[in-house]
XYZ file of C-alpha atoms in Angstrom:
641
model
C 0.000 0.000 0.000
C 1.375 3.395 -1.024
C 1.723 5.584 2.036
C 3.363 8.932 1.443
C 3.355 12.122 3.430
C 4.293 14.892 1.003
C 5.220 18.290 2.388
C 4.990 21.245 0.054
C 7.719 23.823 0.589
C 6.462 27.258 1.509
C 6.965 30.110 -1.009
C 10.575 31.248 -1.053
C 11.541 34.257 1.024
C 14.203 36.851 0.480
C 17.860 35.982 -0.078
C 18.636 37.367 3.394
C 16.763 34.361 4.923
C 18.947 32.015 2.935
C 22.181 33.768 3.868
C 21.382 33.901 7.571
C 21.099 30.112 7.728
C 24.451 29.417 6.019
C 27.447 30.152 8.154
C 30.077 27.666 6.964
C 32.579 28.427 4.221
C 31.316 27.500 0.757
C 32.847 26.961 -2.636
C 31.969 29.202 -5.531
C 31.898 27.872 -9.096
C 31.335 29.075 -12.638
C 30.127 27.140 -15.675
C 32.575 26.724 -18.543
C 30.749 24.789 -21.255
C 27.424 26.562 -21.879
C 27.237 30.390 -21.790
C 24.135 32.159 -20.543
C 24.593 34.922 -23.120
C 26.878 35.778 -26.009
C 27.774 39.314 -27.089
C 26.733 40.304 -30.601
C 24.331 37.334 -30.682
C 21.076 38.673 -29.213
C 19.046 35.653 -30.345
C 21.359 33.145 -28.649
C 19.687 30.875 -26.098
C 21.406 27.956 -24.370
C 19.986 24.623 -25.490
C 20.901 22.818 -22.273
C 22.049 23.487 -18.737
C 25.794 23.679 -18.105
C 27.433 20.446 -17.042
C 31.008 21.599 -16.400
C 31.825 23.845 -13.452
C 35.198 25.158 -12.314
C 35.999 26.397 -8.834
C 37.129 29.911 -8.065
C 40.373 30.268 -6.135
C 40.306 30.051 -2.356
C 40.931 33.786 -2.138
C 38.021 34.525 -4.475
C 35.755 32.099 -2.624
C 36.400 33.799 0.691
C 35.828 37.279 -0.735
C 32.732 36.195 -2.658
C 31.254 34.588 0.454
C 31.967 37.598 2.646
C 30.510 39.981 0.076
C 27.524 37.704 -0.478
C 26.691 37.577 3.227
C 26.826 41.367 3.444
C 24.951 41.894 0.182
C 22.226 39.356 0.969
C 21.551 40.782 4.413
C 21.466 44.420 3.348
C 20.345 44.084 -0.296
C 22.669 46.900 -1.290
C 22.606 47.998 -4.901
C 26.254 47.190 -5.593
C 26.442 43.514 -6.432
C 29.609 43.215 -8.581
C 32.647 41.528 -7.068
C 35.983 41.707 -8.948
C 37.509 38.216 -9.194
C 40.095 36.038 -10.894
C 43.706 36.743 -11.727
C 44.394 40.489 -11.796
C 40.691 41.065 -11.117
C 39.976 40.864 -14.850
C 36.442 39.550 -14.302
C 33.324 40.339 -12.294
C 30.776 38.198 -10.488
C 27.324 39.771 -10.515
C 25.690 38.440 -7.350
C 22.260 39.756 -8.273
C 22.179 37.578 -11.395
C 24.764 34.974 -10.291
C 26.897 35.276 -13.402
C 30.507 35.817 -14.452
C 31.654 38.246 -17.139
C 34.851 39.916 -18.335
C 35.550 43.387 -16.966
C 37.418 44.922 -19.914
C 36.278 43.163 -23.092
C 33.173 41.562 -24.579
C 32.992 37.860 -23.797
C 30.375 35.173 -23.067
C 28.561 35.389 -19.745
C 28.548 32.250 -17.613
C 26.412 31.074 -14.719
C 27.857 31.256 -11.195
C 26.809 28.845 -8.448
C 27.344 28.930 -4.716
C 28.378 25.391 -3.914
C 26.333 23.944 -1.059
C 24.597 20.922 -2.571
C 26.377 18.791 -5.187
C 25.498 15.835 -7.353
C 27.578 12.642 -7.531
C 29.931 14.282 -10.069
C 30.752 17.144 -7.677
C 28.729 19.615 -9.720
C 27.013 22.342 -7.664
C 23.235 22.531 -7.907
C 21.506 25.700 -9.096
C 20.782 28.561 -6.712
C 17.001 28.086 -6.900
C 17.164 24.367 -6.186
C 19.732 24.879 -3.419
C 17.553 27.474 -1.731
C 14.568 25.123 -1.644
C 16.703 22.273 -0.306
C 18.109 24.471 2.441
C 14.731 25.762 3.505
C 13.218 22.290 3.624
C 16.244 20.936 5.460
C 15.841 23.609 8.139
C 12.248 22.453 8.745
C 13.137 18.798 9.366
C 13.990 17.286 12.734
C 16.764 14.855 11.913
C 16.770 13.613 15.514
C 13.257 12.261 14.972
C 13.371 9.316 12.514
C 9.582 9.032 12.631
C 9.173 12.403 10.920
C 11.587 11.506 8.145
C 9.798 8.198 7.523
C 6.597 10.007 6.597
C 7.869 13.069 4.844
C 8.668 13.757 1.168
C 9.274 17.318 0.039
C 7.672 18.601 -3.141
C 9.394 21.577 -4.699
C 7.476 24.652 -5.774
C 8.605 24.020 -9.357
C 9.892 21.150 -11.448
C 13.669 21.133 -11.856
C 15.753 19.281 -14.382
C 16.665 16.799 -11.626
C 13.055 16.276 -10.523
C 10.307 17.769 -8.363
C 10.542 15.686 -5.167
C 13.276 15.231 -2.593
C 13.805 12.632 0.136
C 16.428 13.244 2.806
C 18.535 10.344 4.052
C 20.311 12.494 6.644
C 21.494 16.082 7.067
C 23.982 15.797 4.228
C 22.461 13.248 1.867
C 19.257 13.265 -0.162
C 17.661 11.961 -3.366
C 15.849 14.124 -5.900
C 13.145 12.146 -7.706
C 11.035 12.601 -10.807
C 8.162 10.594 -9.303
C 7.278 8.109 -6.556
C 6.119 5.172 -8.679
C 8.007 2.793 -6.377
C 5.979 3.746 -3.310
C 7.099 2.619 0.152
C 9.610 0.165 -1.294
C 11.351 2.968 -3.154
C 11.394 5.119 0.000
C 12.766 2.310 2.144
C 15.579 1.646 -0.334
C 16.412 5.343 -0.409
C 16.511 5.673 3.357
C 18.548 2.515 3.661
C 20.933 4.030 1.103
C 21.696 0.596 -0.316
C 20.755 0.943 -3.973
C 22.117 2.977 -6.872
C 20.446 6.272 -7.873
C 19.853 4.815 -11.339
C 17.765 1.943 -9.988
C 15.963 4.321 -7.663
C 15.159 6.625 -10.598
C 16.656 9.574 -8.776
C 19.642 11.885 -8.381
C 21.738 11.414 -5.268
C 22.947 14.711 -3.829
C 25.347 15.685 -1.072
C 25.735 18.710 1.111
C 29.310 19.765 1.677
C 31.401 22.645 2.878
C 34.477 24.474 1.676
C 37.018 22.099 3.182
C 35.436 18.951 1.727
C 35.594 19.874 -1.935
C 38.090 22.628 -2.609
C 41.180 20.463 -2.972
C 39.673 18.113 -5.535
C 38.159 20.906 -7.600
C 41.448 22.795 -7.704
C 43.193 19.773 -9.160
C 40.657 19.638 -11.967
C 41.132 23.302 -12.768
C 44.923 23.076 -12.714
C 44.756 20.211 -15.201
C 42.748 22.311 -17.636
C 45.045 25.309 -17.299
C 47.831 23.332 -18.945
C 45.804 22.942 -22.117
C 45.851 26.387 -23.705
C 44.378 26.413 -27.204
C 46.074 28.377 -29.981
C 44.144 30.048 -32.766
C 47.058 29.505 -35.146
C 46.809 25.723 -34.657
C 43.558 25.819 -36.586
C 44.570 27.900 -39.598
C 45.626 24.827 -41.579
C 42.175 23.312 -41.277
C 40.462 26.638 -41.908
C 42.301 27.099 -45.208
C 41.961 23.494 -46.334
C 38.265 23.601 -45.534
C 37.829 26.743 -47.615
C 39.205 24.880 -50.620
C 37.248 21.710 -49.897
C 40.378 19.622 -49.395
C 39.467 17.987 -46.090
C 37.849 14.571 -46.285
C 34.387 14.388 -44.623
C 35.532 12.042 -41.860
C 38.630 14.091 -41.169
C 36.561 17.286 -41.140
C 34.196 15.743 -38.616
C 37.057 14.767 -36.333
C 38.631 18.201 -36.721
C 35.329 19.879 -35.944
C 35.220 18.028 -32.630
C 38.821 19.023 -31.973
C 37.972 22.658 -32.666
C 35.100 22.540 -30.187
C 37.428 21.093 -27.565
C 39.991 23.826 -28.205
C 37.338 26.531 -27.933
C 36.192 25.175 -24.571
C 39.774 25.009 -23.300
C 40.301 28.592 -24.432
C 37.353 29.795 -22.399
C 38.455 27.809 -19.359
C 42.058 29.002 -19.562
C 41.041 32.640 -20.022
C 39.199 32.531 -16.691
C 42.475 31.672 -14.972
C 41.757 31.881 -11.267
C 44.021 29.697 -9.198
C 46.647 32.331 -8.497
C 46.209 35.242 -6.088
C 43.364 37.437 -7.268
C 44.218 40.490 -5.217
C 45.124 43.369 -7.448
C 48.907 43.456 -7.915
C 50.910 46.611 -8.472
C 50.818 47.663 -12.138
C 53.241 50.198 -13.580
C 52.715 49.493 -17.282
C 49.344 49.239 -19.037
C 49.445 47.764 -22.550
C 46.375 48.167 -24.790
C 46.208 45.938 -27.888
C 44.131 46.699 -30.996
C 43.289 43.879 -33.419
C 43.482 44.056 -37.184
C 42.117 42.272 -40.222
C 40.715 38.813 -40.503
C 39.073 38.680 -37.080
C 36.151 36.926 -38.775
C 38.438 34.314 -40.367
C 37.752 31.897 -37.542
C 34.038 32.628 -37.254
C 33.472 29.668 -34.988
C 35.630 31.415 -32.376
C 33.719 34.670 -32.574
C 34.880 37.225 -29.964
C 37.027 34.649 -28.134
C 39.622 34.995 -30.904
C 41.486 38.208 -30.076
C 40.656 38.413 -26.368
C 41.954 34.878 -25.871
C 45.095 35.636 -27.880
C 45.872 38.634 -25.670
C 45.222 36.529 -22.577
C 47.874 34.169 -23.916
C 50.295 37.055 -24.394
C 49.736 38.121 -20.783
C 50.380 34.556 -19.604
C 53.553 34.309 -21.716
C 54.885 37.577 -20.315
C 54.420 36.374 -16.748
C 56.084 33.038 -17.501
C 59.031 34.707 -19.210
C 59.438 37.150 -16.339
C 59.396 34.362 -13.746
C 62.243 32.629 -15.612
C 64.345 35.708 -16.409
C 66.676 37.197 -13.752
C 67.655 39.957 -16.209
C 64.061 41.147 -16.586
C 63.551 40.957 -12.839
C 66.639 43.082 -12.382
C 65.099 45.817 -14.543
C 62.189 46.115 -12.117
C 64.594 45.882 -9.199
C 66.527 48.851 -10.583
C 63.257 50.732 -10.951
C 62.617 50.277 -7.223
C 59.552 48.026 -7.432
C 59.113 46.208 -4.126
C 57.616 43.051 -5.663
C 60.193 42.776 -8.464
C 60.896 39.089 -7.839
C 57.466 37.785 -8.862
C 55.556 40.632 -10.507
C 56.382 41.897 -13.994
C 54.248 44.987 -13.258
C 52.665 44.802 -16.727
C 48.973 44.468 -17.566
C 47.827 43.655 -21.112
C 44.235 44.254 -22.282
C 42.516 43.799 -25.676
C 40.565 46.424 -27.620
C 38.001 44.659 -29.840
C 36.411 47.155 -32.225
C 35.311 45.121 -35.268
C 31.863 44.105 -34.033
C 30.940 47.738 -33.450
C 31.280 48.512 -37.165
C 28.115 48.002 -39.171
C 29.505 46.276 -42.265
C 29.319 42.467 -42.092
C 31.674 40.171 -43.972
C 29.209 37.280 -43.721
C 28.240 36.613 -47.314
C 24.483 36.632 -46.684
C 24.356 39.346 -44.015
C 22.394 42.484 -44.826
C 23.983 45.880 -44.300
C 22.244 47.180 -41.144
C 22.802 50.765 -42.258
C 21.033 50.194 -45.590
C 19.212 46.853 -46.028
C 18.348 47.784 -49.621
C 21.964 47.168 -50.633
C 22.794 43.698 -51.990
C 24.617 41.189 -49.791
C 28.195 40.136 -50.414
C 26.993 36.822 -51.850
C 24.808 38.705 -54.358
C 27.866 40.208 -56.021
C 30.291 37.284 -55.610
C 31.436 35.474 -58.757
C 31.007 31.691 -58.522
C 34.578 30.719 -59.456
C 37.197 29.797 -56.790
C 34.724 30.367 -53.977
C 37.117 29.062 -51.334
C 39.709 31.685 -52.191
C 37.042 34.380 -52.413
C 35.754 33.495 -48.934
C 39.274 33.695 -47.556
C 39.878 37.073 -49.174
C 36.485 38.252 -47.963
C 37.440 37.407 -44.382
C 40.933 38.900 -44.559
C 40.876 41.687 -47.133
C 37.493 43.344 -46.683
C 38.522 45.061 -43.463
C 41.335 46.789 -45.363
C 38.849 47.878 -48.037
C 36.578 49.171 -45.281
C 39.360 51.307 -43.871
C 40.021 52.754 -47.323
C 36.451 54.080 -47.520
C 36.095 57.510 -45.787
C 32.777 56.706 -44.065
C 34.057 53.547 -42.382
C 37.537 54.961 -41.783
C 36.087 57.796 -39.717
C 33.785 55.394 -37.901
C 36.617 52.960 -37.090
C 38.999 55.643 -35.786
C 36.259 57.184 -33.637
C 35.239 53.802 -32.255
C 38.794 52.687 -31.458
C 39.612 56.023 -29.773
C 36.481 55.749 -27.635
C 37.188 52.163 -26.586
C 40.831 52.878 -25.751
C 39.895 55.820 -23.518
C 37.072 53.893 -21.849
C 39.334 50.925 -21.138
C 42.029 53.231 -19.754
C 39.616 54.951 -17.366
C 38.015 51.643 -16.338
C 41.458 50.283 -15.540
C 42.313 53.351 -13.441
C 39.022 52.984 -11.582
C 39.711 49.310 -10.805
C 43.416 49.914 -10.088
C 43.552 52.803 -7.608
C 46.825 54.655 -7.587
C 47.898 53.672 -11.088
C 50.126 56.388 -12.478
C 52.427 54.354 -14.680
C 53.123 54.311 -18.401
C 50.719 53.346 -21.160
C 51.823 51.439 -24.262
C 49.926 50.556 -27.445
C 50.174 47.459 -29.646
C 48.481 47.361 -33.029
C 48.228 44.130 -35.001
C 47.864 44.288 -38.784
C 45.209 46.874 -39.690
C 45.052 47.739 -35.979
C 48.537 49.241 -36.240
C 47.438 51.484 -39.116
C 44.381 52.607 -37.151
C 46.545 53.465 -34.148
C 49.062 55.214 -36.421
C 46.398 57.508 -37.802
C 44.972 58.185 -34.344
C 48.401 59.014 -32.919
C 49.209 61.194 -35.928
C 45.955 63.164 -35.533
C 45.829 63.803 -31.779
C 44.111 67.131 -32.388
C 41.103 65.173 -33.647
C 41.221 61.719 -32.061
C 42.414 62.691 -28.605
C 43.687 60.015 -26.235
C 43.440 60.761 -22.521
C 47.045 59.739 -21.817
C 50.541 59.979 -23.248
C 51.810 56.956 -25.179
C 55.212 55.589 -24.234
C 55.937 52.687 -26.639
C 53.927 52.036 -29.818
C 54.450 48.536 -31.233
C 53.270 47.818 -34.793
C 52.978 44.051 -35.317
C 52.513 42.417 -38.731
C 51.802 45.888 -40.030
C 50.815 47.131 -43.524
C 51.596 50.761 -42.541
C 54.596 50.870 -44.858
C 52.676 50.154 -48.044
C 49.762 52.409 -47.047
C 52.034 55.361 -46.396
C 53.938 54.696 -49.624
C 50.677 54.834 -51.594
C 49.686 57.991 -49.719
C 53.060 59.564 -50.584
C 53.829 60.066 -46.901
C 57.189 59.711 -45.185
C 57.827 59.078 -41.487
C 59.308 61.562 -39.049
C 59.675 65.308 -38.736
C 59.605 67.443 -41.866
C 62.860 68.605 -43.454
C 63.197 72.088 -45.059
C 64.634 70.782 -48.324
C 61.843 68.288 -49.022
C 59.195 68.762 -51.710
C 56.144 70.716 -50.636
C 53.657 68.085 -51.767
C 55.409 65.350 -49.766
C 53.861 64.698 -46.355
C 55.641 63.490 -43.251
C 53.815 61.872 -40.360
C 55.017 61.234 -36.841
C 52.824 59.358 -34.360
C 52.640 60.871 -30.865
C 54.678 58.328 -28.910
C 58.083 58.123 -27.272
C 59.285 55.035 -29.153
C 58.068 53.381 -32.344
C 58.629 49.689 -33.169
C 57.751 47.657 -36.256
C 57.775 43.892 -35.573
C 57.176 41.359 -38.340
C 57.753 37.835 -39.516
C 59.653 37.531 -42.791
C 56.955 35.142 -44.078
C 54.073 37.507 -43.255
C 52.589 38.768 -46.562
C 50.773 41.640 -44.818
C 53.852 43.143 -43.135
C 56.113 45.877 -44.587
C 59.166 47.768 -43.352
C 59.067 51.344 -42.037
C 62.697 52.487 -41.952
C 62.980 53.266 -45.706
C 60.061 55.675 -45.233
C 62.158 57.583 -42.701
C 65.034 57.746 -45.177
C 65.116 55.853 -48.468
C 68.774 54.961 -47.887
C 67.682 52.555 -45.118
C 66.464 50.149 -47.823
C 70.061 49.031 -48.347
C 70.396 47.867 -44.740
C 68.986 44.781 -43.062
C 66.384 45.040 -40.368
C 67.344 43.860 -36.897
C 66.417 40.329 -35.797
C 64.731 39.502 -32.518
C 66.810 37.284 -30.243
C 65.447 33.769 -29.882
C 64.396 32.770 -26.393
C 65.332 29.108 -26.038
C 62.805 26.892 -24.286
C 62.972 23.329 -23.006
C 60.088 21.853 -25.029
C 60.546 19.742 -28.149
C 58.767 22.446 -30.155
C 61.202 25.082 -28.916
C 64.153 22.871 -29.780
C 62.777 22.300 -33.287
C 62.288 26.028 -33.750
C 65.814 26.631 -32.542
C 67.148 24.070 -35.031
C 65.008 25.570 -37.788
C 66.217 29.055 -36.952
C 69.822 27.891 -36.986
C 69.385 26.231 -40.383
C 67.844 29.412 -41.769
C 70.612 31.547 -40.283
C 73.277 29.247 -41.764
C 71.626 29.379 -45.192
C 71.211 33.142 -44.868
C 74.880 33.633 -44.042
C 76.005 31.380 -46.889
C 73.837 33.277 -49.357
C 75.726 36.443 -48.446
C 79.051 34.622 -49.210
C 80.533 36.343 -46.131
C 80.105 39.673 -47.885
C 78.283 41.312 -44.974
C 79.522 44.803 -44.451
C 78.961 46.307 -41.023
C 79.135 50.060 -40.906
C 78.147 52.997 -38.772
C 75.025 54.747 -39.978
C 75.261 58.249 -41.396
C 74.607 60.756 -38.542
C 71.851 62.500 -40.510
C 69.892 59.258 -40.907
C 70.708 58.204 -37.346
C 69.283 61.440 -35.985
C 65.991 60.893 -37.805
C 65.762 57.320 -36.530
C 66.665 58.048 -32.900
C 63.952 60.693 -32.899
C 61.521 57.788 -33.402
C 63.225 55.081 -31.330
C 66.023 55.367 -28.789
C 67.864 52.405 -30.378
C 67.906 54.065 -33.783
C 66.109 51.099 -35.333
C 62.396 50.624 -36.062
C 62.235 47.334 -37.984
C 62.618 44.110 -36.011
C 62.053 40.711 -37.562
C 61.487 37.145 -36.454
C 63.445 34.713 -38.643
C 61.352 32.105 -40.479
C 60.782 28.869 -38.605
C 61.581 25.385 -39.796
C 60.140 24.569 -43.264
C 57.915 27.665 -43.354
C 57.611 28.045 -47.112
C 53.986 27.602 -48.130
C 50.707 29.533 -48.243
C 49.426 28.067 -44.972
C 52.652 29.000 -43.153
C 52.298 32.558 -44.436
C 48.758 32.759 -43.053
C 49.962 31.327 -39.741
C 52.774 33.866 -39.589
C 50.303 36.737 -39.724
C 48.038 35.546 -36.900
C 50.504 33.910 -34.494
C 52.552 36.876 -33.257
C 50.989 36.971 -29.795
C 51.530 33.250 -29.327
C 55.287 33.619 -29.921
C 57.489 33.633 -26.833
C 60.211 35.653 -28.605
C 57.701 38.442 -29.293
C 56.497 38.375 -25.678
C 60.104 38.479 -24.448
C 60.972 41.453 -26.685
C 57.844 43.403 -25.728
C 58.479 42.852 -22.038
C 62.140 43.867 -22.263
C 61.387 47.095 -24.161
C 58.515 48.003 -21.845
C 60.580 47.555 -18.680
C 63.868 49.062 -19.932
C 65.004 52.586 -19.161
C 65.616 54.014 -22.627
C 68.874 55.800 -23.417
C 69.378 57.304 -26.847
C 71.994 55.479 -28.946
C 75.086 57.557 -29.780
C 75.869 55.588 -32.936
C 74.018 52.936 -34.928
C 75.774 49.947 -36.488
C 73.987 48.461 -39.512
C 74.609 45.631 -41.980
C 74.354 45.939 -45.720
C 71.502 43.978 -47.259
C 72.878 41.524 -49.814
C 70.685 40.412 -52.719
C 70.581 36.629 -53.005
C 71.654 35.223 -56.347
C 71.333 31.805 -57.901
């Protein structure tokens, strides 16, 4: 005979009731596999509940709990808590969600870990609140009450709509009670599996019980950073229809895994989250082809810059010479803090024109779509050019050029002021990095400070994989201060910065030199080469071997005819006015076997994943610049045969 006493939970009260009954330390988690919202995708809706949750650091957990207790009891308006490494993210307690503080990124659900399922996943806030309220109403010292009591939730959850408590810390959530008294007896005896009992077994735990295990899971994922450049081969092959269907299916799964690892690694939170001292703020502006990997959406550039930040910290930790630079500058935490913060500026999604072939122009829907005017031949190549080249065409059109410069200026200033607000006392230097078209945008902004005014002075300006050289050549503009003897119709431009750098890979088809635009005689001299930072990994060793082979071939091609000489003082003066070293162009040598189209595409998008680039940027940012008295250059020899 079915004999059930079902107690219906009372309507839920305010959050302050919930908080007042929880006094032990709790874990805080965020979802990593299913976002709640996506920027630039207003119609996005999650198709399932998140299944993967990562724990915040112990420091974040303690601060979140303390703030939550205060917020829940007083219901103050301020509900954002800065969290994660360098406080780059916020937890919104009112909506229980995690989002990036400085750039557009997916928003993820946050859960306060009190009740967990058998896979150590925290239950939702609504379900947890009902469980806690019902638990507070039960007398666990009176077995008779438990034998005749089943709680029915006020709503149906994914796990079920009924709960049976075994003890204070164990319960089963059920979809139904078809098994009657037998099912209840098996549950209370705790001798059968949840699957046979048609229920979900849940546990109540505290901070000490679960934190260690969750941290191990997070640390494991942090070692699996995904690289955008790893996928360029498959992107290009797919555009030309070369991938076999089975291989494409496997690669698609691999891409999804990489994307998830990217999101998890970007929310790096196991180090100290207290705001460290920052003396150098670096703002990075992206360039063309940000829609090339459409499946990565906004994760693309923000994730890449997160990688650059991680590389800089790793390099600093392993470099006594870099640490000494901060020591000389009098920084108290010079042993473990590089004192540099790197943030992305993502402008492309704010510009109306869409490179999606079928997307309508939001500014004038009567215009045809890109697909309407596309010729049918070599569609793969056309799609690639559409992703990479259209942004350059946009910047050549006055309407979009004005819009892009205005938008980038606004975002840079807003990010700068937001950083100052979140980093009280910051009075250090600000540096700019522009990648590809981003460098040209920054160049024009810095050359027109009367119109596109930045709210700070720029120390170092790094152009990376930059087409500035060819643009300025077409515009009949030279670089540097004007000279009296030059032709009247020849323009000279000088960006407002202390030091200008032009970094490029010799295989990058988008990059051009700048020094010959300062003085045409610089075309006869080689650019400088970035020193290679040797690592211990097999990949690093292969790159070192490849670089050595290239260097040997390069030297042989010159037939030992290199001629080192001191640069003419007139040219040197023009160059040192732009960079204290007297050189602007710095190149990475080509890696091992980098000779094909795919390698060229990789070269253009992989700068921020390169440890040599990160090492050079960090060294130049931290160094105290002293103007070079003389500049030694090498003649550029033309290869023959």
